[in-house]
């Protein structure tokens, strides 16, 4: 097989190259030329930068790609898009960096993921409030169910941006999520108050489906905590 390996000169990439060569495959390496560039002189080395510097890979074909060094979705998306029609198979080896620092020993692939702050920062710098709103919403959902306090903090800023943007449709989703978080930790008064606010917004929007969900949740929690 003709195999393109992105990275390949350190960590897990190096033994992958060694194994591929031992099996008689034709290997091409794509890397920045900054770490162990002298390794594997018998193979083709293409020097470039996977973050915005993929041009040397254009108009080439391989049977497979093994991507060993993608640390954020944005850069992996660039190479996957460029090589989509140039390869039969794309293998991406993820990184432990997708999990928060300090994650406990013994965790498996279902452990909570770290929150990508890169997009949030870009939205803040550019003043893109709508983009930041969407980013905060996604971060809040990603944090559940393992970090409810951080999810609640993201929701509060999401709520503030909804008010600034006049986006009541997103606001009612935000209030509903906040109410569920508060009710789950036993803060029934604050949780029900948010459900009441959501109910009012749903009525103003004419969103019957969301209104029914809000009323159902209110009735459920009021019945659950009614004094005997």
Tab-separated table of C-alpha atoms in Angstrom:
chain	number	residue	atom	x	y	z
A	1	UNK	CA	0.000	0.000	0.000
A	2	UNK	CA	0.958	3.608	-0.485
A	3	UNK	CA	0.541	5.211	2.934
A	4	UNK	CA	0.738	8.877	3.893
A	5	UNK	CA	1.594	9.363	7.552
A	6	UNK	CA	0.972	12.811	8.991
A	7	UNK	CA	3.616	13.192	11.666
A	8	UNK	CA	5.573	9.980	11.952
A	9	UNK	CA	8.874	11.134	13.459
A	10	UNK	CA	8.069	10.972	17.169
A	11	UNK	CA	5.762	9.393	19.777
A	12	UNK	CA	3.263	6.939	18.319
A	13	UNK	CA	3.977	7.959	14.729
A	14	UNK	CA	7.525	6.617	14.713
A	15	UNK	CA	6.677	2.959	15.518
A	16	UNK	CA	3.798	3.127	13.025
A	17	UNK	CA	6.274	4.074	10.287
A	18	UNK	CA	8.615	1.286	11.373
A	19	UNK	CA	5.780	-1.257	11.283
A	20	UNK	CA	4.568	-0.084	7.873
A	21	UNK	CA	8.053	-0.325	6.373
A	22	UNK	CA	8.605	-3.764	7.903
A	23	UNK	CA	5.491	-4.952	6.095
A	24	UNK	CA	6.703	-3.659	2.771
A	25	UNK	CA	4.415	-0.637	2.402
A	26	UNK	CA	5.467	2.507	0.555
A	27	UNK	CA	5.455	5.341	3.082
A	28	UNK	CA	5.331	9.105	2.651
A	29	UNK	CA	5.818	11.340	5.692
A	30	UNK	CA	4.297	14.802	6.056
A	31	UNK	CA	5.748	16.883	8.879
A	32	UNK	CA	7.286	20.264	9.708
A	33	UNK	CA	10.878	19.040	9.572
A	34	UNK	CA	11.529	20.215	13.126
A	35	UNK	CA	11.725	16.946	15.072
A	36	UNK	CA	13.854	13.947	14.079
A	37	UNK	CA	13.723	14.976	10.436
A	38	UNK	CA	16.719	12.748	9.715
A	39	UNK	CA	14.740	9.587	10.482
A	40	UNK	CA	13.685	7.226	7.698
A	41	UNK	CA	15.896	8.595	4.898
A	42	UNK	CA	14.616	5.803	2.643
A	43	UNK	CA	11.098	7.301	2.427
A	44	UNK	CA	9.702	10.472	0.872
A	45	UNK	CA	9.470	13.407	3.276
A	46	UNK	CA	7.066	16.241	2.461
A	47	UNK	CA	7.709	19.325	4.584
A	48	UNK	CA	4.754	21.518	5.466
A	49	UNK	CA	2.428	22.638	8.238
A	50	UNK	CA	-0.880	20.917	8.764
A	51	UNK	CA	-2.362	24.163	10.079
A	52	UNK	CA	-2.779	26.138	6.874
A	53	UNK	CA	0.218	24.676	5.041
A	54	UNK	CA	-1.167	21.571	3.336
A	55	UNK	CA	-0.568	22.708	-0.255
A	56	UNK	CA	2.298	20.207	-0.840
A	57	UNK	CA	-0.243	17.380	-0.423
A	58	UNK	CA	-2.589	18.636	-3.120
A	59	UNK	CA	-3.019	16.584	-6.313
A	60	UNK	CA	-1.373	13.499	-4.781
A	61	UNK	CA	-2.939	10.089	-4.149
A	62	UNK	CA	-2.396	7.412	-1.503
A	63	UNK	CA	-4.203	4.239	-0.529
A	64	UNK	CA	-4.428	5.309	3.103
A	65	UNK	CA	-3.629	8.138	5.485
A	66	UNK	CA	-2.626	7.679	9.119
A	67	UNK	CA	-2.966	10.972	10.993
A	68	UNK	CA	-0.987	10.882	14.242
A	69	UNK	CA	-0.800	14.502	15.360
A	70	UNK	CA	-4.130	16.336	15.252
A	71	UNK	CA	-4.722	18.244	18.467
A	72	UNK	CA	-7.789	20.365	17.649
A	73	UNK	CA	-10.734	19.623	15.328
A	74	UNK	CA	-9.990	22.593	13.081
A	75	UNK	CA	-6.665	21.271	11.804
A	76	UNK	CA	-7.910	17.703	11.392
A	77	UNK	CA	-10.817	19.023	9.366
A	78	UNK	CA	-8.377	20.789	7.010
A	79	UNK	CA	-6.459	17.625	6.148
A	80	UNK	CA	-9.556	15.427	6.012
A	81	UNK	CA	-11.203	17.832	3.583
A	82	UNK	CA	-8.128	18.173	1.360
A	83	UNK	CA	-7.529	14.420	1.167
A	84	UNK	CA	-11.152	13.322	0.979
A	85	UNK	CA	-10.947	12.315	-2.694
A	86	UNK	CA	-7.248	11.430	-2.686
A	87	UNK	CA	-7.278	8.389	-0.396
A	88	UNK	CA	-9.335	5.253	0.152
A	89	UNK	CA	-9.055	5.260	3.937
A	90	UNK	CA	-8.280	7.927	6.569
A	91	UNK	CA	-7.252	6.793	10.054
A	92	UNK	CA	-7.095	9.463	12.760
A	93	UNK	CA	-5.354	8.687	16.032
A	94	UNK	CA	-6.809	10.964	18.667
A	95	UNK	CA	-5.037	12.503	21.635
A	96	UNK	CA	-5.461	12.315	25.376
A	97	UNK	CA	-5.784	16.098	25.199
A	98	UNK	CA	-9.473	15.634	24.410
A	99	UNK	CA	-9.872	14.862	28.119
A	100	UNK	CA	-9.487	17.473	30.884
A	101	UNK	CA	-6.164	17.844	32.671
A	102	UNK	CA	-6.081	15.829	35.861
A	103	UNK	CA	-8.502	13.146	34.674
A	104	UNK	CA	-8.401	10.154	37.058
A	105	UNK	CA	-6.563	6.910	36.251
A	106	UNK	CA	-8.741	4.173	34.826
A	107	UNK	CA	-11.009	6.397	32.762
A	108	UNK	CA	-12.289	5.014	29.453
A	109	UNK	CA	-13.460	6.595	26.189
A	110	UNK	CA	-16.798	7.534	27.786
A	111	UNK	CA	-15.069	9.905	30.234
A	112	UNK	CA	-16.086	13.592	30.038
A	113	UNK	CA	-14.308	15.609	27.370
A	114	UNK	CA	-12.406	18.855	27.778
A	115	UNK	CA	-14.062	21.993	26.451
A	116	UNK	CA	-12.485	23.569	23.385
A	117	UNK	CA	-11.893	27.232	24.232
A	118	UNK	CA	-10.326	28.169	20.890
A	119	UNK	CA	-13.645	28.968	19.211
A	120	UNK	CA	-14.912	30.865	22.246
A	121	UNK	CA	-11.772	33.033	22.233
A	122	UNK	CA	-12.112	33.737	18.509
A	123	UNK	CA	-15.730	34.803	18.951
A	124	UNK	CA	-14.813	37.098	21.838
A	125	UNK	CA	-11.970	38.722	19.905
A	126	UNK	CA	-14.094	39.259	16.795
A	127	UNK	CA	-17.102	40.496	18.753
A	128	UNK	CA	-19.259	37.752	17.233
A	129	UNK	CA	-21.922	37.577	19.927
A	130	UNK	CA	-24.109	35.144	18.008
A	131	UNK	CA	-21.149	32.822	17.471
A	132	UNK	CA	-20.173	33.122	21.126
A	133	UNK	CA	-23.757	32.354	22.154
A	134	UNK	CA	-23.728	29.166	20.088
A	135	UNK	CA	-20.290	28.233	21.417
A	136	UNK	CA	-21.376	28.658	25.042
A	137	UNK	CA	-24.498	26.599	24.412
A	138	UNK	CA	-22.436	23.760	22.984
A	139	UNK	CA	-19.919	23.955	25.830
A	140	UNK	CA	-22.704	23.791	28.407
A	141	UNK	CA	-24.135	20.679	26.774
A	142	UNK	CA	-20.680	19.101	26.448
A	143	UNK	CA	-19.993	19.566	30.162
A	144	UNK	CA	-23.069	17.558	31.131
A	145	UNK	CA	-23.514	15.398	33.085
A	146	UNK	CA	-20.058	15.400	34.662
A	147	UNK	CA	-19.509	19.067	35.557
A	148	UNK	CA	-22.822	20.695	36.358
A	149	UNK	CA	-21.298	23.748	38.050
A	150	UNK	CA	-19.278	24.722	34.983
A	151	UNK	CA	-22.253	23.978	32.744
A	152	UNK	CA	-24.372	26.323	34.854
A	153	UNK	CA	-21.728	29.063	34.588
A	154	UNK	CA	-21.697	28.702	30.784
A	155	UNK	CA	-25.500	28.910	30.800
A	156	UNK	CA	-25.476	32.193	32.711
A	157	UNK	CA	-23.288	33.854	30.078
A	158	UNK	CA	-25.348	32.226	27.327
A	159	UNK	CA	-28.437	33.789	28.935
A	160	UNK	CA	-26.786	37.215	29.069
A	161	UNK	CA	-25.909	37.074	25.374
A	162	UNK	CA	-29.444	36.013	24.490
A	163	UNK	CA	-30.732	39.146	26.227
A	164	UNK	CA	-28.216	41.327	24.372
A	165	UNK	CA	-29.155	39.766	21.031
A	166	UNK	CA	-32.883	39.749	21.728
A	167	UNK	CA	-32.876	36.028	20.944
A	168	UNK	CA	-35.817	34.703	22.920
A	169	UNK	CA	-35.878	31.365	21.123
A	170	UNK	CA	-32.361	30.502	22.262
A	171	UNK	CA	-33.122	32.073	25.647
A	172	UNK	CA	-35.971	29.681	26.348
A	173	UNK	CA	-33.646	26.730	25.630
A	174	UNK	CA	-31.071	28.250	27.973
A	175	UNK	CA	-33.576	28.777	30.775
A	176	UNK	CA	-34.846	25.229	30.435
A	177	UNK	CA	-31.345	23.772	30.719
A	178	UNK	CA	-30.525	25.996	33.702
A	179	UNK	CA	-33.748	24.990	35.425
A	180	UNK	CA	-32.959	21.290	34.996
A	181	UNK	CA	-29.483	21.810	36.464
A	182	UNK	CA	-30.851	23.698	39.455
A	183	UNK	CA	-33.641	21.212	40.090
A	184	UNK	CA	-31.216	18.290	39.825
A	185	UNK	CA	-29.089	19.703	42.639
A	186	UNK	CA	-32.131	20.420	44.806
A	187	UNK	CA	-32.483	24.172	44.238
A	188	UNK	CA	-36.191	23.808	43.566
A	189	UNK	CA	-37.242	27.418	44.068
A	190	UNK	CA	-34.741	28.833	41.578
A	191	UNK	CA	-35.338	25.992	39.129
A	192	UNK	CA	-39.101	26.433	39.095
A	193	UNK	CA	-38.724	30.211	38.779
A	194	UNK	CA	-36.694	29.704	35.596
A	195	UNK	CA	-39.308	27.298	34.253
A	196	UNK	CA	-41.907	30.016	34.832
A	197	UNK	CA	-39.786	32.478	32.867
A	198	UNK	CA	-39.415	29.918	30.098
A	199	UNK	CA	-43.170	29.383	30.079
A	200	UNK	CA	-43.758	33.105	29.572
A	201	UNK	CA	-41.274	33.267	26.676
A	202	UNK	CA	-42.801	30.189	25.037
A	203	UNK	CA	-46.228	31.824	25.187
A	204	UNK	CA	-44.848	35.001	23.596
A	205	UNK	CA	-43.172	32.974	20.837
A	206	UNK	CA	-46.184	30.767	20.270
A	207	UNK	CA	-43.951	27.718	20.710
A	208	UNK	CA	-46.549	25.171	21.794
A	209	UNK	CA	-44.176	22.211	21.926
A	210	UNK	CA	-41.692	23.969	24.226
A	211	UNK	CA	-44.570	25.359	26.297
A	212	UNK	CA	-45.969	21.878	26.836
A	213	UNK	CA	-42.536	20.637	27.919
A	214	UNK	CA	-42.155	23.534	30.362
A	215	UNK	CA	-45.589	22.993	31.887
A	216	UNK	CA	-44.984	19.252	32.121
A	217	UNK	CA	-41.677	19.779	33.929
A	218	UNK	CA	-43.232	22.284	36.312
A	219	UNK	CA	-46.076	19.911	37.155
A	220	UNK	CA	-43.688	17.009	37.664
A	221	UNK	CA	-41.367	18.807	40.070
A	222	UNK	CA	-44.192	20.465	41.969
A	223	UNK	CA	-45.841	17.068	42.463
A	224	UNK	CA	-42.536	15.463	43.404
A	225	UNK	CA	-41.819	18.002	46.146
A	226	UNK	CA	-45.351	18.609	47.378
A	227	UNK	CA	-45.663	18.331	51.154
A	228	UNK	CA	-47.424	15.093	52.205
